[in-house]
Amino acid sequence: MTIAIIDYGMGNLHSVAKAIEHVSPDERVTITRDARAIKGASRVVLPGQGAIRDCMGELERTELTGLVKELLADASKPLLGICVGQQMLMDKSEENGGVRCLGYLPGRVTRFDDTALDEQGQRLKVPHMGWNRVHQHHMHPLWEGIPTGERFYFVHSYFVQADDDAHALGYIDYAGSRAHVATGRDAVFAVQFHPEKSADAGLRLLANFVAWSP
């Protein structure tokens, strides 16, 4: 089995690769922007980090936008989106004045309210940074062995709101908003948190992705 991590210049590529290698030492993990290698892989990871306009721009600059859309439309090859890699799957993002995304899942990406207060009356921090409990909204093979309410590691100011409840696989409540931090359909599963930085729970999710046969 080959697992291809798409290298379009954005994302925590080597940390993701090391984490996947840790849970699947017998599989080949490659960081690549070669279209034939990505098409020939058994599984694909779409990472992302930073501003979504930059991520979408770099995906276009490296001539990988069409390939990613092709993979999404095919619906047979398991694909894992991470961080901005989740946000890019939506219709649009409000970041940077509005950015058109890949349009795989109907919905939008919006910013947390940085005036929201916690129960003690203290202003909640935006970016939302650190550990938070993820509540599983629908059963999914990638949740296997992970209890609902398990903690995962986040770094983000913008979050996904899926239009279709069936696509919202996990959520957190933060700054007065319900953020869909796990979304997907068919052979696609995407998360806002960083599984490669989320200790045992993150490694279990990555192992589930490697074993997933949708």
PDB file of N, CA, C and O in Angstrom, residues 115-192:
ATOM      1  N   THR A 115     -15.306  38.021  20.488  1.00  0.00           N
ATOM      2  CA  THR A 115     -15.834  38.752  21.644  1.00  0.00           C
ATOM      3  C   THR A 115     -16.560  37.822  22.614  1.00  0.00           C
ATOM      4  O   THR A 115     -17.054  38.273  23.653  1.00  0.00           O
ATOM      5  N   ALA A 116     -16.643  36.530  22.295  1.00  0.00           N
ATOM      6  CA  ALA A 116     -17.365  35.577  23.144  1.00  0.00           C
ATOM      7  C   ALA A 116     -16.644  35.379  24.477  1.00  0.00           C
ATOM      8  O   ALA A 116     -15.410  35.427  24.558  1.00  0.00           O
ATOM      9  N   LEU A 117     -17.442  35.121  25.532  1.00  0.00           N
ATOM     10  CA  LEU A 117     -16.905  34.951  26.880  1.00  0.00           C
ATOM     11  C   LEU A 117     -17.130  33.525  27.366  1.00  0.00           C
ATOM     12  O   LEU A 117     -18.099  32.861  26.974  1.00  0.00           O
ATOM     13  N   ASP A 118     -16.229  33.048  28.237  1.00  0.00           N
ATOM     14  CA  ASP A 118     -16.418  31.731  28.835  1.00  0.00           C
ATOM     15  C   ASP A 118     -17.328  31.851  30.055  1.00  0.00           C
ATOM     16  O   ASP A 118     -17.877  32.924  30.350  1.00  0.00           O
ATOM     17  N   GLU A 119     -17.515  30.749  30.794  1.00  0.00           N
ATOM     18  CA  GLU A 119     -18.430  30.731  31.928  1.00  0.00           C
ATOM     19  C   GLU A 119     -17.986  31.649  33.057  1.00  0.00           C
ATOM     20  O   GLU A 119     -18.791  32.057  33.900  1.00  0.00           O
ATOM     21  N   GLN A 120     -16.712  31.968  33.106  1.00  0.00           N
ATOM     22  CA  GLN A 120     -16.183  32.868  34.133  1.00  0.00           C
ATOM     23  C   GLN A 120     -16.174  34.334  33.684  1.00  0.00           C
ATOM     24  O   GLN A 120     -15.667  35.203  34.369  1.00  0.00           O
ATOM     25  N   GLY A 121     -16.705  34.589  32.484  1.00  0.00           N
ATOM     26  CA  GLY A 121     -16.740  35.950  31.972  1.00  0.00           C
ATOM     27  C   GLY A 121     -15.459  36.402  31.319  1.00  0.00           C
ATOM     28  O   GLY A 121     -15.297  37.587  31.003  1.00  0.00           O
ATOM     29  N   GLN A 122     -14.532  35.462  31.084  1.00  0.00           N
ATOM     30  CA  GLN A 122     -13.265  35.793  30.425  1.00  0.00           C
ATOM     31  C   GLN A 122     -13.414  35.613  28.918  1.00  0.00           C
ATOM     32  O   GLN A 122     -14.083  34.682  28.457  1.00  0.00           O
ATOM     33  N   ARG A 123     -12.774  36.491  28.184  1.00  0.00           N
ATOM     34  CA  ARG A 123     -12.863  36.406  26.722  1.00  0.00           C
ATOM     35  C   ARG A 123     -12.148  35.159  26.225  1.00  0.00           C
ATOM     36  O   ARG A 123     -11.017  34.876  26.609  1.00  0.00           O
ATOM     37  N   LEU A 124     -12.835  34.392  25.378  1.00  0.00           N
ATOM     38  CA  LEU A 124     -12.235  33.197  24.793  1.00  0.00           C
ATOM     39  C   LEU A 124     -11.206  33.581  23.737  1.00  0.00           C
ATOM     40  O   LEU A 124     -11.410  34.549  22.984  1.00  0.00           O
ATOM     41  N   LYS A 125     -10.151  32.819  23.671  1.00  0.00           N
ATOM     42  CA  LYS A 125      -9.065  33.156  22.755  1.00  0.00           C
ATOM     43  C   LYS A 125      -9.376  32.731  21.326  1.00  0.00           C
ATOM     44  O   LYS A 125      -9.880  31.646  21.082  1.00  0.00           O
ATOM     45  N   VAL A 126      -9.111  33.612  20.408  1.00  0.00           N
ATOM     46  CA  VAL A 126      -9.130  33.309  18.983  1.00  0.00           C
ATOM     47  C   VAL A 126      -7.804  33.805  18.426  1.00  0.00           C
ATOM     48  O   VAL A 126      -7.487  34.983  18.572  1.00  0.00           O
ATOM     49  N   PRO A 127      -6.970  32.922  17.849  1.00  0.00           N
ATOM     50  CA  PRO A 127      -7.239  31.544  17.438  1.00  0.00           C
ATOM     51  C   PRO A 127      -7.579  30.606  18.611  1.00  0.00           C
ATOM     52  O   PRO A 127      -7.088  30.790  19.716  1.00  0.00           O
ATOM     53  N   HIS A 128      -8.414  29.645  18.295  1.00  0.00           N
ATOM     54  CA  HIS A 128      -8.693  28.526  19.198  1.00  0.00           C
ATOM     55  C   HIS A 128      -7.473  27.618  19.127  1.00  0.00           C
ATOM     56  O   HIS A 128      -7.213  26.996  18.109  1.00  0.00           O
ATOM     57  N   MET A 129      -6.720  27.567  20.207  1.00  0.00           N
ATOM     58  CA  MET A 129      -5.442  26.861  20.181  1.00  0.00           C
ATOM     59  C   MET A 129      -5.322  25.951  21.394  1.00  0.00           C
ATOM     60  O   MET A 129      -5.533  26.396  22.526  1.00  0.00           O
ATOM     61  N   GLY A 130      -5.027  24.682  21.155  1.00  0.00           N
ATOM     62  CA  GLY A 130      -4.843  23.737  22.244  1.00  0.00           C
ATOM     63  C   GLY A 130      -5.791  22.556  22.109  1.00  0.00           C
ATOM     64  O   GLY A 130      -6.310  22.261  21.039  1.00  0.00           O
ATOM     65  N   TRP A 131      -6.021  21.897  23.242  1.00  0.00           N
ATOM     66  CA  TRP A 131      -6.789  20.663  23.262  1.00  0.00           C
ATOM     67  C   TRP A 131      -8.270  20.942  23.500  1.00  0.00           C
ATOM     68  O   TRP A 131      -8.621  21.812  24.297  1.00  0.00           O
ATOM     69  N   ASN A 132      -9.112  20.193  22.796  1.00  0.00           N
ATOM     70  CA  ASN A 132     -10.553  20.316  23.001  1.00  0.00           C
ATOM     71  C   ASN A 132     -11.205  18.963  22.774  1.00  0.00           C
ATOM     72  O   ASN A 132     -10.694  18.128  22.016  1.00  0.00           O
ATOM     73  N   ARG A 133     -12.341  18.771  23.417  1.00  0.00           N
ATOM     74  CA  ARG A 133     -13.053  17.502  23.316  1.00  0.00           C
ATOM     75  C   ARG A 133     -13.910  17.483  22.050  1.00  0.00           C
ATOM     76  O   ARG A 133     -14.722  18.394  21.832  1.00  0.00           O
ATOM     77  N   VAL A 134     -13.742  16.449  21.263  1.00  0.00           N
ATOM     78  CA  VAL A 134     -14.501  16.293  20.019  1.00  0.00           C
ATOM     79  C   VAL A 134     -15.642  15.311  20.268  1.00  0.00           C
ATOM     80  O   VAL A 134     -15.425  14.177  20.697  1.00  0.00           O
ATOM     81  N   HIS A 135     -16.854  15.775  19.997  1.00  0.00           N
ATOM     82  CA  HIS A 135     -18.046  14.947  20.166  1.00  0.00           C
ATOM     83  C   HIS A 135     -18.415  14.334  18.817  1.00  0.00           C
ATOM     84  O   HIS A 135     -18.568  15.046  17.823  1.00  0.00           O
ATOM     85  N   GLN A 136     -18.552  13.032  18.802  1.00  0.00           N
ATOM     86  CA  GLN A 136     -18.860  12.326  17.556  1.00  0.00           C
ATOM     87  C   GLN A 136     -20.350  12.446  17.263  1.00  0.00           C
ATOM     88  O   GLN A 136     -21.191  12.067  18.075  1.00  0.00           O
ATOM     89  N   HIS A 137     -20.663  12.971  16.100  1.00  0.00           N
ATOM     90  CA  HIS A 137     -22.050  13.252  15.719  1.00  0.00           C
ATOM     91  C   HIS A 137     -22.688  12.089  14.970  1.00  0.00           C
ATOM     92  O   HIS A 137     -23.891  11.876  15.060  1.00  0.00           O
ATOM     93  N   HIS A 138     -21.884  11.375  14.197  1.00  0.00           N
ATOM     94  CA  HIS A 138     -22.339  10.177  13.484  1.00  0.00           C
ATOM     95  C   HIS A 138     -21.267   9.101  13.630  1.00  0.00           C
ATOM     96  O   HIS A 138     -20.076   9.409  13.704  1.00  0.00           O
ATOM     97  N   MET A 139     -21.682   7.858  13.614  1.00  0.00           N
ATOM     98  CA  MET A 139     -20.720   6.755  13.629  1.00  0.00           C
ATOM     99  C   MET A 139     -19.929   6.751  12.323  1.00  0.00           C
ATOM    100  O   MET A 139     -20.453   7.089  11.259  1.00  0.00           O
ATOM    101  N   HIS A 140     -18.657   6.365  12.432  1.00  0.00           N
ATOM    102  CA  HIS A 140     -17.801   6.311  11.242  1.00  0.00           C
ATOM    103  C   HIS A 140     -16.628   5.379  11.553  1.00  0.00           C
ATOM    104  O   HIS A 140     -16.164   5.334  12.703  1.00  0.00           O
ATOM    105  N   PRO A 141     -16.129   4.639  10.561  1.00  0.00           N
ATOM    106  CA  PRO A 141     -14.995   3.743  10.808  1.00  0.00           C
ATOM    107  C   PRO A 141     -13.756   4.444  11.373  1.00  0.00           C
ATOM    108  O   PRO A 141     -12.976   3.815  12.100  1.00  0.00           O
ATOM    109  N   LEU A 142     -13.562   5.724  11.074  1.00  0.00           N
ATOM    110  CA  LEU A 142     -12.381   6.407  11.607  1.00  0.00           C
ATOM    111  C   LEU A 142     -12.507   6.754  13.085  1.00  0.00           C
ATOM    112  O   LEU A 142     -11.515   7.129  13.721  1.00  0.00           O
ATOM    113  N   TRP A 143     -13.715   6.605  13.647  1.00  0.00           N
ATOM    114  CA  TRP A 143     -13.894   6.789  15.086  1.00  0.00           C
ATOM    115  C   TRP A 143     -13.687   5.490  15.856  1.00  0.00           C
ATOM    116  O   TRP A 143     -13.766   5.495  17.089  1.00  0.00           O
ATOM    117  N   GLU A 144     -13.436   4.397  15.170  1.00  0.00           N
ATOM    118  CA  GLU A 144     -13.294   3.100  15.824  1.00  0.00           C
ATOM    119  C   GLU A 144     -12.234   3.158  16.935  1.00  0.00           C
ATOM    120  O   GLU A 144     -11.095   3.590  16.714  1.00  0.00           O
ATOM    121  N   GLY A 145     -12.626   2.740  18.137  1.00  0.00           N
ATOM    122  CA  GLY A 145     -11.691   2.714  19.259  1.00  0.00           C
ATOM    123  C   GLY A 145     -11.423   4.062  19.898  1.00  0.00           C
ATOM    124  O   GLY A 145     -10.584   4.163  20.805  1.00  0.00           O
ATOM    125  N   ILE A 146     -12.115   5.125  19.451  1.00  0.00           N
ATOM    126  CA  ILE A 146     -11.938   6.469  20.007  1.00  0.00           C
ATOM    127  C   ILE A 146     -13.249   6.877  20.670  1.00  0.00           C
ATOM    128  O   ILE A 146     -14.267   7.011  19.982  1.00  0.00           O
ATOM    129  N   PRO A 147     -13.280   7.076  21.966  1.00  0.00           N
ATOM    130  CA  PRO A 147     -14.539   7.453  22.620  1.00  0.00           C
ATOM    131  C   PRO A 147     -14.961   8.869  22.254  1.00  0.00           C
ATOM    132  O   PRO A 147     -14.120   9.741  22.007  1.00  0.00           O
ATOM    133  N   THR A 148     -16.260   9.080  22.181  1.00  0.00           N
ATOM    134  CA  THR A 148     -16.735  10.442  21.956  1.00  0.00           C
ATOM    135  C   THR A 148     -16.327  11.314  23.135  1.00  0.00           C
ATOM    136  O   THR A 148     -16.288  10.861  24.289  1.00  0.00           O
ATOM    137  N   GLY A 149     -15.963  12.539  22.871  1.00  0.00           N
ATOM    138  CA  GLY A 149     -15.446  13.426  23.905  1.00  0.00           C
ATOM    139  C   GLY A 149     -13.946  13.349  24.082  1.00  0.00           C
ATOM    140  O   GLY A 149     -13.382  14.031  24.954  1.00  0.00           O
ATOM    141  N   GLU A 150     -13.273  12.541  23.262  1.00  0.00           N
ATOM    142  CA  GLU A 150     -11.808  12.465  23.329  1.00  0.00           C
ATOM    143  C   GLU A 150     -11.208  13.808  22.917  1.00  0.00           C
ATOM    144  O   GLU A 150     -11.783  14.555  22.119  1.00  0.00           O
ATOM    145  N   ARG A 151     -10.032  14.098  23.463  1.00  0.00           N
ATOM    146  CA  ARG A 151      -9.389  15.389  23.218  1.00  0.00           C
ATOM    147  C   ARG A 151      -8.435  15.309  22.021  1.00  0.00           C
ATOM    148  O   ARG A 151      -7.660  14.354  21.899  1.00  0.00           O
ATOM    149  N   PHE A 152      -8.512  16.331  21.170  1.00  0.00           N
ATOM    150  CA  PHE A 152      -7.624  16.475  20.025  1.00  0.00           C
ATOM    151  C   PHE A 152      -7.040  17.890  20.031  1.00  0.00           C
ATOM    152  O   PHE A 152      -7.578  18.798  20.668  1.00  0.00           O
ATOM    153  N   TYR A 153      -5.949  18.064  19.272  1.00  0.00           N
ATOM    154  CA  TYR A 153      -5.212  19.333  19.297  1.00  0.00           C
ATOM    155  C   TYR A 153      -5.613  20.222  18.115  1.00  0.00           C
ATOM    156  O   TYR A 153      -5.617  19.776  16.955  1.00  0.00           O
ATOM    157  N   PHE A 154      -5.906  21.493  18.409  1.00  0.00           N
ATOM    158  CA  PHE A 154      -6.382  22.455  17.415  1.00  0.00           C
ATOM    159  C   PHE A 154      -5.499  23.700  17.359  1.00  0.00           C
ATOM    160  O   PHE A 154      -4.951  24.127  18.376  1.00  0.00           O
ATOM    161  N   VAL A 155      -5.442  24.303  16.174  1.00  0.00           N
ATOM    162  CA  VAL A 155      -4.913  25.658  15.990  1.00  0.00           C
ATOM    163  C   VAL A 155      -5.688  26.260  14.825  1.00  0.00           C
ATOM    164  O   VAL A 155      -5.395  25.985  13.656  1.00  0.00           O
ATOM    165  N   HIS A 156      -6.701  27.096  15.124  1.00  0.00           N
ATOM    166  CA  HIS A 156      -7.487  27.689  14.026  1.00  0.00           C
ATOM    167  C   HIS A 156      -8.339  28.841  14.534  1.00  0.00           C
ATOM    168  O   HIS A 156      -8.738  28.879  15.698  1.00  0.00           O
ATOM    169  N   SER A 157      -8.616  29.775  13.620  1.00  0.00           N
ATOM    170  CA  SER A 157      -9.527  30.892  13.877  1.00  0.00           C
ATOM    171  C   SER A 157     -10.830  30.738  13.111  1.00  0.00           C
ATOM    172  O   SER A 157     -11.843  31.340  13.479  1.00  0.00           O
ATOM    173  N   TYR A 158     -10.800  29.967  12.034  1.00  0.00           N
ATOM    174  CA  TYR A 158     -11.977  29.734  11.184  1.00  0.00           C
ATOM    175  C   TYR A 158     -12.407  28.283  11.306  1.00  0.00           C
ATOM    176  O   TYR A 158     -11.586  27.395  11.582  1.00  0.00           O
ATOM    177  N   PHE A 159     -13.694  28.024  11.101  1.00  0.00           N
ATOM    178  CA  PHE A 159     -14.209  26.676  11.283  1.00  0.00           C
ATOM    179  C   PHE A 159     -15.297  26.367  10.261  1.00  0.00           C
ATOM    180  O   PHE A 159     -15.918  27.265   9.689  1.00  0.00           O
ATOM    181  N   VAL A 160     -15.519  25.090  10.067  1.00  0.00           N
ATOM    182  CA  VAL A 160     -16.477  24.605   9.073  1.00  0.00           C
ATOM    183  C   VAL A 160     -17.879  24.536   9.659  1.00  0.00           C
ATOM    184  O   VAL A 160     -18.080  24.101  10.801  1.00  0.00           O
ATOM    185  N   GLN A 161     -18.859  24.955   8.863  1.00  0.00           N
ATOM    186  CA  GLN A 161     -20.272  24.730   9.134  1.00  0.00           C
ATOM    187  C   GLN A 161     -20.860  24.036   7.908  1.00  0.00           C
ATOM    188  O   GLN A 161     -21.047  24.654   6.861  1.00  0.00           O
ATOM    189  N   ALA A 162     -21.111  22.738   8.035  1.00  0.00           N
ATOM    190  CA  ALA A 162     -21.659  21.959   6.927  1.00  0.00           C
ATOM    191  C   ALA A 162     -23.156  22.198   6.817  1.00  0.00           C
ATOM    192  O   ALA A 162     -23.862  22.271   7.827  1.00  0.00           O
ATOM    193  N   ASP A 163     -23.656  22.314   5.599  1.00  0.00           N
ATOM    194  CA  ASP A 163     -25.084  22.521   5.384  1.00  0.00           C
ATOM    195  C   ASP A 163     -25.892  21.248   5.644  1.00  0.00           C
ATOM    196  O   ASP A 163     -27.026  21.314   6.103  1.00  0.00           O
ATOM    197  N   ASP A 164     -25.314  20.104   5.333  1.00  0.00           N
ATOM    198  CA  ASP A 164     -26.006  18.825   5.448  1.00  0.00           C
ATOM    199  C   ASP A 164     -25.562  18.118   6.732  1.00  0.00           C
ATOM    200  O   ASP A 164     -24.380  17.828   6.908  1.00  0.00           O
ATOM    201  N   ASP A 165     -26.513  17.832   7.617  1.00  0.00           N
ATOM    202  CA  ASP A 165     -26.187  17.187   8.882  1.00  0.00           C
ATOM    203  C   ASP A 165     -25.473  15.851   8.682  1.00  0.00           C
ATOM    204  O   ASP A 165     -24.634  15.473   9.493  1.00  0.00           O
ATOM    205  N   ALA A 166     -25.780  15.155   7.588  1.00  0.00           N
ATOM    206  CA  ALA A 166     -25.153  13.857   7.324  1.00  0.00           C
ATOM    207  C   ALA A 166     -23.653  13.981   7.107  1.00  0.00           C
ATOM    208  O   ALA A 166     -22.916  13.011   7.287  1.00  0.00           O
ATOM    209  N   HIS A 167     -23.177  15.164   6.716  1.00  0.00           N
ATOM    210  CA  HIS A 167     -21.751  15.376   6.461  1.00  0.00           C
ATOM    211  C   HIS A 167     -20.997  15.806   7.723  1.00  0.00           C
ATOM    212  O   HIS A 167     -19.768  15.852   7.706  1.00  0.00           O
ATOM    213  N   ALA A 168     -21.719  16.143   8.786  1.00  0.00           N
ATOM    214  CA  ALA A 168     -21.104  16.606  10.033  1.00  0.00           C
ATOM    215  C   ALA A 168     -20.854  15.401  10.935  1.00  0.00           C
ATOM    216  O   ALA A 168     -21.770  14.872  11.558  1.00  0.00           O
ATOM    217  N   LEU A 169     -19.619  14.942  11.004  1.00  0.00           N
ATOM    218  CA  LEU A 169     -19.283  13.695  11.693  1.00  0.00           C
ATOM    219  C   LEU A 169     -18.775  13.908  13.109  1.00  0.00           C
ATOM    220  O   LEU A 169     -18.749  12.979  13.909  1.00  0.00           O
ATOM    221  N   GLY A 170     -18.362  15.131  13.430  1.00  0.00           N
ATOM    222  CA  GLY A 170     -17.895  15.444  14.771  1.00  0.00           C
ATOM    223  C   GLY A 170     -17.894  16.944  14.983  1.00  0.00           C
ATOM    224  O   GLY A 170     -17.797  17.709  14.024  1.00  0.00           O
ATOM    225  N   TYR A 171     -18.025  17.378  16.240  1.00  0.00           N
ATOM    226  CA  TYR A 171     -18.114  18.812  16.491  1.00  0.00           C
ATOM    227  C   TYR A 171     -17.496  19.186  17.838  1.00  0.00           C
ATOM    228  O   TYR A 171     -17.288  18.347  18.715  1.00  0.00           O
ATOM    229  N   ILE A 172     -17.211  20.490  17.959  1.00  0.00           N
ATOM    230  CA  ILE A 172     -16.905  21.113  19.238  1.00  0.00           C
ATOM    231  C   ILE A 172     -17.808  22.327  19.379  1.00  0.00           C
ATOM    232  O   ILE A 172     -18.301  22.869  18.384  1.00  0.00           O
ATOM    233  N   ASP A 173     -18.044  22.751  20.609  1.00  0.00           N
ATOM    234  CA  ASP A 173     -18.718  24.021  20.869  1.00  0.00           C
ATOM    235  C   ASP A 173     -17.679  24.982  21.427  1.00  0.00           C
ATOM    236  O   ASP A 173     -17.036  24.694  22.446  1.00  0.00           O
ATOM    237  N   TYR A 174     -17.509  26.119  20.751  1.00  0.00           N
ATOM    238  CA  TYR A 174     -16.486  27.075  21.177  1.00  0.00           C
ATOM    239  C   TYR A 174     -16.899  28.470  20.747  1.00  0.00           C
ATOM    240  O   TYR A 174     -17.395  28.669  19.620  1.00  0.00           O
ATOM    241  N   ALA A 175     -16.698  29.426  21.619  1.00  0.00           N
ATOM    242  CA  ALA A 175     -16.969  30.841  21.329  1.00  0.00           C
ATOM    243  C   ALA A 175     -18.385  31.050  20.799  1.00  0.00           C
ATOM    244  O   ALA A 175     -18.607  31.844  19.883  1.00  0.00           O
ATOM    245  N   GLY A 176     -19.329  30.329  21.385  1.00  0.00           N
ATOM    246  CA  GLY A 176     -20.723  30.496  21.006  1.00  0.00           C
ATOM    247  C   GLY A 176     -21.116  29.844  19.703  1.00  0.00           C
ATOM    248  O   GLY A 176     -22.243  30.044  19.228  1.00  0.00           O
ATOM    249  N   SER A 177     -20.235  29.042  19.130  1.00  0.00           N
ATOM    250  CA  SER A 177     -20.520  28.410  17.837  1.00  0.00           C
ATOM    251  C   SER A 177     -20.311  26.903  17.922  1.00  0.00           C
ATOM    252  O   SER A 177     -19.478  26.425  18.691  1.00  0.00           O
ATOM    253  N   ARG A 178     -21.082  26.188  17.126  1.00  0.00           N
ATOM    254  CA  ARG A 178     -20.846  24.759  16.957  1.00  0.00           C
ATOM    255  C   ARG A 178     -20.020  24.571  15.690  1.00  0.00           C
ATOM    256  O   ARG A 178     -20.473  24.879  14.582  1.00  0.00           O
ATOM    257  N   ALA A 179     -18.807  24.111  15.866  1.00  0.00           N
ATOM    258  CA  ALA A 179     -17.887  23.926  14.742  1.00  0.00           C
ATOM    259  C   ALA A 179     -17.873  22.456  14.344  1.00  0.00           C
ATOM    260  O   ALA A 179     -17.661  21.582  15.189  1.00  0.00           O
ATOM    261  N   HIS A 180     -18.095  22.196  13.067  1.00  0.00           N
ATOM    262  CA  HIS A 180     -18.049  20.830  12.552  1.00  0.00           C
ATOM    263  C   HIS A 180     -16.584  20.494  12.263  1.00  0.00           C
ATOM    264  O   HIS A 180     -16.074  20.769  11.177  1.00  0.00           O
ATOM    265  N   VAL A 181     -15.929  19.897  13.226  1.00  0.00           N
ATOM    266  CA  VAL A 181     -14.488  19.669  13.130  1.00  0.00           C
ATOM    267  C   VAL A 181     -14.134  18.322  12.517  1.00  0.00           C
ATOM    268  O   VAL A 181     -12.959  18.001  12.361  1.00  0.00           O
ATOM    269  N   ALA A 182     -15.148  17.539  12.165  1.00  0.00           N
ATOM    270  CA  ALA A 182     -14.948  16.327  11.364  1.00  0.00           C
ATOM    271  C   ALA A 182     -16.106  16.250  10.383  1.00  0.00           C
ATOM    272  O   ALA A 182     -17.273  16.328  10.780  1.00  0.00           O
ATOM    273  N   THR A 183     -15.789  16.149   9.116  1.00  0.00           N
ATOM    274  CA  THR A 183     -16.802  16.130   8.066  1.00  0.00           C
ATOM    275  C   THR A 183     -16.411  15.084   7.024  1.00  0.00           C
ATOM    276  O   THR A 183     -15.259  14.652   6.952  1.00  0.00           O
ATOM    277  N   GLY A 184     -17.374  14.716   6.196  1.00  0.00           N
ATOM    278  CA  GLY A 184     -17.037  13.807   5.109  1.00  0.00           C
ATOM    279  C   GLY A 184     -18.252  13.131   4.513  1.00  0.00           C
ATOM    280  O   GLY A 184     -19.377  13.248   4.998  1.00  0.00           O
ATOM    281  N   ARG A 185     -17.999  12.414   3.448  1.00  0.00           N
ATOM    282  CA  ARG A 185     -18.960  11.521   2.808  1.00  0.00           C
ATOM    283  C   ARG A 185     -18.191  10.605   1.869  1.00  0.00           C
ATOM    284  O   ARG A 185     -17.063  10.892   1.480  1.00  0.00           O
ATOM    285  N   ASP A 186     -18.818   9.491   1.517  1.00  0.00           N
ATOM    286  CA  ASP A 186     -18.188   8.509   0.640  1.00  0.00           C
ATOM    287  C   ASP A 186     -16.809   8.128   1.193  1.00  0.00           C
ATOM    288  O   ASP A 186     -16.702   7.731   2.339  1.00  0.00           O
ATOM    289  N   ALA A 187     -15.763   8.266   0.386  1.00  0.00           N
ATOM    290  CA  ALA A 187     -14.417   7.850   0.809  1.00  0.00           C
ATOM    291  C   ALA A 187     -13.596   9.003   1.372  1.00  0.00           C
ATOM    292  O   ALA A 187     -12.377   8.896   1.493  1.00  0.00           O
ATOM    293  N   VAL A 188     -14.254  10.095   1.732  1.00  0.00           N
ATOM    294  CA  VAL A 188     -13.550  11.286   2.228  1.00  0.00           C
ATOM    295  C   VAL A 188     -13.892  11.516   3.698  1.00  0.00           C
ATOM    296  O   VAL A 188     -15.069  11.487   4.092  1.00  0.00           O
ATOM    297  N   PHE A 189     -12.854  11.732   4.507  1.00  0.00           N
ATOM    298  CA  PHE A 189     -12.998  12.099   5.915  1.00  0.00           C
ATOM    299  C   PHE A 189     -12.031  13.251   6.148  1.00  0.00           C
ATOM    300  O   PHE A 189     -10.873  13.183   5.727  1.00  0.00           O
ATOM    301  N   ALA A 190     -12.502  14.313   6.785  1.00  0.00           N
ATOM    302  CA  ALA A 190     -11.645  15.486   6.969  1.00  0.00           C
ATOM    303  C   ALA A 190     -11.826  16.042   8.372  1.00  0.00           C
ATOM    304  O   ALA A 190     -12.929  16.027   8.926  1.00  0.00           O
ATOM    305  N   VAL A 191     -10.731  16.533   8.946  1.00  0.00           N
ATOM    306  CA  VAL A 191     -10.753  17.029  10.321  1.00  0.00           C
ATOM    307  C   VAL A 191     -10.060  18.379  10.420  1.00  0.00           C
ATOM    308  O   VAL A 191      -9.087  18.652   9.714  1.00  0.00           O
ATOM    309  N   GLN A 192     -10.586  19.238  11.303  1.00  0.00           N
ATOM    310  CA  GLN A 192      -9.960  20.523  11.562  1.00  0.00           C
ATOM    311  C   GLN A 192      -8.762  20.368  12.497  1.00  0.00           C
ATOM    312  O   GLN A 192      -7.780  21.099  12.393  1.00  0.00           O
TER     313      GLN A 192
END
